Coordinates of C-alpha atoms in Angstrom, one line a residue:
Chain K
A121 CA -6.1 16.6 4.2
Q122 CA -4.3 13.6 5.7
S123 CA -0.6 13.0 5.8
V124 CA 1.8 10.5 7.4
T125 CA 5.4 11.1 8.5
Q126 CA 7.7 8.2 9.2
L127 CA 10.8 9.3 11.0
G128 CA 13.9 7.6 9.8
S129 CA 14.1 6.1 6.3
H130 CA 16.4 3.4 7.6
V131 CA 16.5 1.8 11.0
S132 CA 19.1 -0.8 11.9
V133 CA 18.8 -3.0 15.0
S134 CA 20.6 -6.1 16.4
E135 CA 18.9 -9.4 16.5
G136 CA 17.0 -9.7 19.7
A137 CA 16.8 -5.9 20.3
L138 CA 13.8 -3.8 20.5
V139 CA 12.3 -2.5 17.2
L140 CA 10.7 0.9 17.2
L141 CA 9.5 2.5 14.0
R142 CA 8.0 5.9 14.3
C143 CA 4.9 7.2 12.6
N144 CA 3.1 10.5 13.1
Y145 CA 0.0 11.5 11.2
S146 CA -2.2 14.5 10.6
S147 CA -5.9 14.1 10.0
S148 CA -8.9 16.4 10.3
V149 CA -11.1 13.5 11.4
P150 CA -10.6 10.5 13.6
P151 CA -8.2 8.4 11.5
Y152 CA -7.9 4.8 10.6
L153 CA -4.3 3.8 11.0
F154 CA -2.3 1.0 9.5
W155 CA 1.1 -0.6 9.4
Y156 CA 2.1 -2.7 6.4
V157 CA 5.2 -4.7 5.6
Q158 CA 6.7 -5.2 2.2
Y159 CA 9.3 -7.7 1.3
P160 CA 11.4 -7.1 -1.9
N161 CA 9.3 -7.4 -5.1
Q162 CA 6.2 -8.3 -3.2
G163 CA 2.9 -6.6 -2.4
L164 CA 1.9 -5.3 1.0
Q165 CA 1.0 -7.4 4.0
L166 CA -1.1 -5.9 6.8
L167 CA 0.7 -6.0 10.2
L168 CA -2.0 -4.3 12.2
K169 CA -4.7 -1.6 12.1
Y170 CA -6.4 0.8 14.4
T171 CA -10.0 1.9 13.7
T172 CA -11.7 2.4 17.0
G173 CA -11.6 1.0 20.5
A174 CA -8.5 -0.1 22.3
T175 CA -5.6 2.1 21.5
L176 CA -3.0 -0.6 21.9
V177 CA -3.2 -2.8 18.9
K178 CA -1.5 -6.2 18.5
G179 CA -0.7 -7.5 15.1
I180 CA 1.0 -10.4 13.4
N181 CA 4.6 -11.6 14.0
G182 CA 4.8 -10.1 17.5
F183 CA 4.3 -6.5 16.4
E184 CA 2.1 -4.0 18.2
A185 CA 1.4 -0.3 17.9
E186 CA -0.3 2.3 20.2
F187 CA -2.6 5.0 19.0
K188 CA -1.8 8.2 20.9
K189 CA -4.2 10.9 19.9
S190 CA -2.5 13.6 22.0
E191 CA 0.8 12.9 20.2
T192 CA -0.8 12.1 16.8
S193 CA 1.4 9.1 16.8
F194 CA 1.1 5.4 15.9
H195 CA 4.6 3.9 16.5
L196 CA 5.3 0.3 15.7
T197 CA 7.2 -1.8 18.2
K198 CA 8.4 -5.4 18.6
P199 CA 10.2 -6.5 21.8
S200 CA 12.8 -8.7 20.1
A201 CA 13.9 -8.4 16.4
H202 CA 14.3 -11.4 14.3
M203 CA 16.3 -11.7 11.1
S204 CA 13.1 -12.3 9.2
D205 CA 11.8 -8.9 10.2
A206 CA 14.1 -7.2 7.8
A207 CA 11.8 -5.5 5.3
E208 CA 10.2 -2.1 4.3
Y209 CA 7.5 -0.9 6.7
F210 CA 4.8 1.6 5.7
C211 CA 2.5 3.5 8.0
A212 CA -0.8 4.6 6.4
V213 CA -3.9 6.6 7.3
S214 CA -7.3 6.9 5.9
F215 CA -10.7 8.5 6.7
S216 CA -12.6 5.2 6.7
G217 CA -12.5 1.7 5.5
N218 CA -13.6 2.6 2.1
T219 CA -11.2 5.4 1.2
P220 CA -7.7 5.1 -0.2
L221 CA -4.8 5.0 2.1
V222 CA -2.2 7.8 2.3
F223 CA 1.2 6.2 2.9
G224 CA 4.3 7.4 4.7
K225 CA 7.6 7.2 2.8
G226 CA 8.5 4.0 4.4
T227 CA 11.2 2.8 6.8
R228 CA 13.6 0.1 5.9
L229 CA 14.4 -2.1 8.8
S230 CA 17.7 -4.0 8.8
V231 CA 18.4 -6.6 11.4
I232 CA 22.0 -7.4 12.3
A233 CA 23.1 -10.8 13.5
Chain O
G57 CA -9.8 -13.6 4.8
A58 CA -10.5 -11.4 1.8
V59 CA -8.1 -11.8 -1.1
V60 CA -7.2 -9.6 -4.0
S61 CA -5.4 -11.2 -6.9
Q62 CA -3.3 -9.3 -9.4
H63 CA -2.0 -10.5 -12.7
P64 CA 0.6 -10.6 -14.2
S65 CA 3.1 -10.3 -11.4
R66 CA 5.8 -9.4 -13.9
V67 CA 5.7 -8.2 -17.4
I68 CA 8.3 -7.0 -19.8
C69 CA 7.3 -5.2 -23.0
K70 CA 8.7 -3.1 -25.8
S71 CA 8.4 0.6 -25.9
G72 CA 5.2 1.7 -27.7
T73 CA 3.1 -1.4 -26.8
S74 CA 0.2 -1.5 -24.3
V75 CA 0.0 -3.7 -21.2
K76 CA -3.0 -4.7 -19.2
I77 CA -2.9 -5.5 -15.5
E78 CA -5.9 -7.2 -13.9
C79 CA -7.0 -6.9 -10.3
R80 CA -9.6 -9.3 -9.0
S81 CA -11.4 -9.5 -5.6
L82 CA -11.7 -13.3 -5.1
D83 CA -14.2 -13.7 -2.3
F84 CA -15.9 -10.3 -2.0
Q85 CA -17.4 -7.7 -4.2
A86 CA -15.6 -4.4 -4.6
T87 CA -17.4 -1.5 -6.0
T88 CA -14.3 0.5 -5.6
M89 CA -10.6 -0.4 -6.2
F90 CA -7.6 1.8 -5.8
W91 CA -4.5 1.7 -8.1
Y92 CA -1.1 2.7 -6.7
R93 CA 2.3 3.1 -8.3
Q94 CA 5.5 2.5 -6.5
F95 CA 8.9 3.7 -7.8
P96 CA 12.0 1.9 -6.6
K97 CA 12.7 2.4 -2.9
Q98 CA 9.8 4.8 -2.6
S99 CA 6.4 4.9 -1.1
L100 CA 3.1 4.1 -2.8
M101 CA 1.4 6.9 -4.6
L102 CA -2.3 6.7 -5.4
M103 CA -2.9 6.9 -9.1
A104 CA -6.7 6.5 -9.4
T105 CA -9.9 5.2 -7.9
S106 CA -11.7 2.7 -10.0
N107 CA -15.5 2.7 -9.7
E108 CA -17.6 -0.2 -10.9
G109 CA -19.9 1.0 -13.7
S110 CA -18.6 4.5 -14.0
K111 CA -15.5 6.4 -14.9
A112 CA -12.4 6.2 -12.8
T113 CA -11.2 9.2 -10.7
Y114 CA -7.6 10.1 -11.3
E115 CA -5.2 11.9 -9.0
Q116 CA -3.7 15.1 -10.1
G117 CA -0.8 14.6 -12.5
V118 CA -1.9 11.2 -13.6
E119 CA -2.5 11.0 -17.4
K120 CA -5.9 9.5 -18.0
D121 CA -5.1 8.6 -21.6
K122 CA -1.9 6.9 -20.6
F123 CA -3.4 4.8 -17.7
L124 CA -6.8 3.5 -18.8
I125 CA -8.8 2.0 -16.0
N126 CA -11.9 -0.1 -16.4
H127 CA -14.0 -1.6 -13.7
A128 CA -16.4 -3.8 -15.6
S129 CA -17.7 -5.9 -12.8
L130 CA -17.8 -6.1 -9.0
T131 CA -14.8 -8.3 -8.9
L132 CA -12.5 -7.0 -11.7
S133 CA -10.7 -3.8 -12.4
T134 CA -8.1 -3.4 -15.1
L135 CA -5.3 -0.9 -15.6
T136 CA -3.9 -0.6 -19.1
V137 CA -0.7 1.3 -19.7
T138 CA -1.0 2.5 -23.2
S139 CA 1.9 3.2 -25.5
A140 CA 4.3 2.3 -22.7
H141 CA 7.7 4.0 -22.4
P142 CA 10.7 3.2 -20.2
E143 CA 9.6 5.9 -17.7
D144 CA 6.4 3.9 -17.1
S145 CA 8.4 1.1 -15.7
S146 CA 7.3 0.7 -12.1
F147 CA 5.6 -1.5 -9.6
Y148 CA 1.8 -1.2 -9.8
I149 CA -0.4 -2.4 -6.9
C150 CA -4.2 -2.5 -6.7
S151 CA -6.2 -2.6 -3.5
A152 CA -9.9 -3.0 -2.6
P153 CA -11.7 -2.1 0.6
S154 CA -13.3 -5.1 2.3
G155 CA -16.0 -2.9 3.9
T156 CA -14.7 -3.8 7.4
G157 CA -12.1 -1.0 7.8
E158 CA -9.3 -2.7 5.9
L159 CA -7.8 -2.4 2.4
F160 CA -6.6 -5.6 0.8
F161 CA -3.7 -5.4 -1.6
G162 CA -2.9 -7.4 -4.6
E163 CA 0.6 -9.0 -5.0
G164 CA 1.7 -6.2 -7.3
S165 CA 2.8 -6.1 -10.9
R166 CA 6.3 -5.2 -11.9
L167 CA 6.3 -3.6 -15.4
T168 CA 9.6 -3.2 -17.3
V169 CA 9.4 -1.3 -20.5
L170 CA 12.4 -1.8 -22.8

């Protein structure tokens, strides 16, 4: 079985500060890992994904994440937060590209001016 | 890139009525689609897997007769909430695998049952 744990249901950072959203997973097989962002009353937008290959993955809007197998982690980072980054972020895992995703509980990011 | 379109984005209905939500893959064929439900300020929970030409597979605890899923073609899956009640009010999101290691999500449908 697969599961995802997102540490911190709410993270607050100052504008321009580093963003770090934590995600740990458990999977019996090599995982596919994803980060999605959701703005209020909207669907999900893919930020980035890891399937195979390079463990440091760069996504949209300046976000990146690093797959660390030894730590079973896939933390999301951004060097400098922008007000527009305020949203709900979900980490997700799957077995392959054709299986449903298992989502973490989500982390709400607030950016303070 | 691949796009999944969901309709309607918002629907308000009276208790006891049925509501149909459509999910379409616009530029690719999807033999499988996934339906998720999201309660306010919570994560997405998988409800069922829709399979083109066959019966849907429901997750434990999801009422098959309440949430009817039909996958009539390679580009369309529908979720019908039958005899809706206020507790069925939620945000419903569909998704489809592109075949390249990514799931594409619809815009979501917010159902409010009065």
